[in-house]
Amino acid sequence: MPKVSSVVVPYATYLRVYEPLAAFPEPERGHWARYARRTDLPSYQDELRRALADVVPTPPVPVPVRESDDAFVLEVDGVVCVCPWRTRLRGWQALGELAEEFPLPVLDTLLPPFVRRQAAEDYERWLAAHPDARPWIRTATWQVPINWFVLVSDEEREYDKGSAGAGSTGTPVLRYRTPMVEARRRVARGLRALKDTMDGGPLIDGLVDVGRWLEEFHPRSLVELDYGGLVHVLPAGALEDDHSAADVAEGIAALRRGDGVAAGEAYGRLVERWRSVRDLRSAN
């Protein structure tokens, strides 16, 4: 693997699914089994730096020419699970969302129209040959979508300050990991509570969408919500006190028992916590 810069790339957060090797057909299963035995497995920062390197040339390369054969690897109860990067597929999908993020003049400067048009045509041809394709990773910038927190529990929260002590990663880490069956159960219970008390809206739509996505994976998969590079723009105290999953769970529980006041208080705590992140985003 080529050497990459040590510069940390912030802002992105991730929702990942790690599937057991048994979920993959051959010969892909064999590839991932061999890959998992490597000693130089890349990090999420390596993945992001490689993607950013592609937009530096003129004209930029918004989507890799070839699909990545890299993945993130975890061992869960003795079972090797992998989360393929699929950067080409995710690049096409992200490109389709850019129009919602930037005004057209800015978008044309970042990615000229002919570059976007060619990428869209390539994706259309590729998708016709791979109609069931889906990514193992979802990405958000400058936020953790509220519907992601529905999938996890505060008891599953893992926070590492990144100190130099034994067992530390050396950099801050804030993440949640939960079995797929638990994530699906929480989505179903959350949707029932929300639909019983709301007439629809972005939270319900987002939860329906993420629930459908989870259904496409092996039932013994692991779901990971990772604050990723966002930990580098948040103060240590804010990270240590961040229990957003607990606030979301408390709000949904309050809705379930018909306590609108408690639900509003939980939502208010969530909004206040993420206001500083929105302010940082606006400043940039």
PDB file of N, CA and C in Angstrom, residues 21 31-32 38-39 41-42 69 99 112 135 139 142 154 158 169 209 220 232 241 245 247 250 269 276:
ATOM      1  N   LEU A  21     -17.856 -13.183   6.565  1.00  0.00           N
ATOM      2  CA  LEU A  21     -17.361 -13.695   5.285  1.00  0.00           C
ATOM      3  C   LEU A  21     -18.393 -14.577   4.593  1.00  0.00           C
ATOM      4  N   HIS A  31     -11.184 -13.553  -1.517  1.00  0.00           N
ATOM      5  CA  HIS A  31     -10.403 -12.311  -1.538  1.00  0.00           C
ATOM      6  C   HIS A  31     -10.417 -11.654  -0.165  1.00  0.00           C
ATOM      7  N   TRP A  32     -11.610 -11.549   0.446  1.00  0.00           N
ATOM      8  CA  TRP A  32     -11.697 -10.874   1.740  1.00  0.00           C
ATOM      9  C   TRP A  32     -11.037 -11.698   2.846  1.00  0.00           C
ATOM     10  N   ARG A  38      -3.970  -9.457   6.308  1.00  0.00           N
ATOM     11  CA  ARG A  38      -2.918  -8.464   6.124  1.00  0.00           C
ATOM     12  C   ARG A  38      -2.583  -7.763   7.431  1.00  0.00           C
ATOM     13  N   THR A  39      -1.378  -7.280   7.516  1.00  0.00           N
ATOM     14  CA  THR A  39      -0.941  -6.546   8.712  1.00  0.00           C
ATOM     15  C   THR A  39      -0.921  -5.040   8.491  1.00  0.00           C
ATOM     16  N   LEU A  41      -3.551  -3.052   7.237  1.00  0.00           N
ATOM     17  CA  LEU A  41      -4.906  -2.643   6.872  1.00  0.00           C
ATOM     18  C   LEU A  41      -5.060  -1.124   6.990  1.00  0.00           C
ATOM     19  N   PRO A  42      -5.673  -0.481   6.003  1.00  0.00           N
ATOM     20  CA  PRO A  42      -5.810   0.987   6.000  1.00  0.00           C
ATOM     21  C   PRO A  42      -6.891   1.457   6.959  1.00  0.00           C
ATOM     22  N   ASP A  69     -10.587  -2.423  -3.943  1.00  0.00           N
ATOM     23  CA  ASP A  69     -10.604  -3.781  -3.397  1.00  0.00           C
ATOM     24  C   ASP A  69     -10.182  -3.768  -1.931  1.00  0.00           C
ATOM     25  N   ALA A  99     -25.784  18.536  -5.945  1.00  0.00           N
ATOM     26  CA  ALA A  99     -26.647  19.649  -6.342  1.00  0.00           C
ATOM     27  C   ALA A  99     -27.446  20.188  -5.161  1.00  0.00           C
ATOM     28  N   PRO A 112     -16.675  20.736 -13.233  1.00  0.00           N
ATOM     29  CA  PRO A 112     -17.261  21.250 -14.476  1.00  0.00           C
ATOM     30  C   PRO A 112     -18.407  20.367 -14.969  1.00  0.00           C
ATOM     31  N   PRO A 135     -24.059   0.250  -1.141  1.00  0.00           N
ATOM     32  CA  PRO A 135     -22.825   0.474  -0.388  1.00  0.00           C
ATOM     33  C   PRO A 135     -22.905  -0.113   1.018  1.00  0.00           C
ATOM     34  N   THR A 139     -22.081   8.052   4.474  1.00  0.00           N
ATOM     35  CA  THR A 139     -21.250   9.147   4.961  1.00  0.00           C
ATOM     36  C   THR A 139     -22.080  10.412   5.109  1.00  0.00           C
ATOM     37  N   TRP A 142     -20.174  17.121   8.635  1.00  0.00           N
ATOM     38  CA  TRP A 142     -20.491  18.120   9.651  1.00  0.00           C
ATOM     39  C   TRP A 142     -21.679  17.734  10.530  1.00  0.00           C
ATOM     40  N   ASP A 154     -26.841   3.975  24.184  1.00  0.00           N
ATOM     41  CA  ASP A 154     -25.783   4.663  24.918  1.00  0.00           C
ATOM     42  C   ASP A 154     -24.827   3.662  25.573  1.00  0.00           C
ATOM     43  N   GLU A 158     -18.491   3.998  22.712  1.00  0.00           N
ATOM     44  CA  GLU A 158     -17.065   3.818  22.970  1.00  0.00           C
ATOM     45  C   GLU A 158     -16.371   5.160  22.747  1.00  0.00           C
ATOM     46  N   THR A 169      -5.737   4.632  21.093  1.00  0.00           N
ATOM     47  CA  THR A 169      -5.522   4.722  19.652  1.00  0.00           C
ATOM     48  C   THR A 169      -4.570   5.851  19.282  1.00  0.00           C
ATOM     49  N   ASP A 209     -35.651   5.019   5.317  1.00  0.00           N
ATOM     50  CA  ASP A 209     -34.581   4.792   4.337  1.00  0.00           C
ATOM     51  C   ASP A 209     -33.453   3.955   4.925  1.00  0.00           C
ATOM     52  N   ARG A 220     -26.401 -11.409  10.771  1.00  0.00           N
ATOM     53  CA  ARG A 220     -25.356 -11.470  11.795  1.00  0.00           C
ATOM     54  C   ARG A 220     -24.258 -10.429  11.557  1.00  0.00           C
ATOM     55  N   HIS A 232     -12.077  15.707  15.445  1.00  0.00           N
ATOM     56  CA  HIS A 232     -10.939  16.629  15.401  1.00  0.00           C
ATOM     57  C   HIS A 232     -11.364  18.097  15.385  1.00  0.00           C
ATOM     58  N   ASP A 241     -18.911  14.585  26.852  1.00  0.00           N
ATOM     59  CA  ASP A 241     -20.276  14.783  27.338  1.00  0.00           C
ATOM     60  C   ASP A 241     -21.341  14.427  26.299  1.00  0.00           C
ATOM     61  N   ALA A 245     -27.079   9.532  21.510  1.00  0.00           N
ATOM     62  CA  ALA A 245     -27.916   8.337  21.359  1.00  0.00           C
ATOM     63  C   ALA A 245     -28.874   8.196  22.544  1.00  0.00           C
ATOM     64  N   ASP A 247     -30.104  10.690  24.315  1.00  0.00           N
ATOM     65  CA  ASP A 247     -31.145  11.704  24.159  1.00  0.00           C
ATOM     66  C   ASP A 247     -32.198  11.260  23.149  1.00  0.00           C
ATOM     67  N   GLU A 250     -34.283   8.516  24.704  1.00  0.00           N
ATOM     68  CA  GLU A 250     -35.184   9.078  25.714  1.00  0.00           C
ATOM     69  C   GLU A 250     -36.359   9.797  25.055  1.00  0.00           C
ATOM     70  N   ARG A 269     -32.028  19.192  24.094  1.00  0.00           N
ATOM     71  CA  ARG A 269     -30.631  18.895  24.451  1.00  0.00           C
ATOM     72  C   ARG A 269     -29.836  18.513  23.217  1.00  0.00           C
ATOM     73  N   SER A 276     -23.106  23.984  18.080  1.00  0.00           N
ATOM     74  CA  SER A 276     -21.720  24.398  17.903  1.00  0.00           C
ATOM     75  C   SER A 276     -21.117  23.814  16.622  1.00  0.00           C
TER      76      SER A 276
END
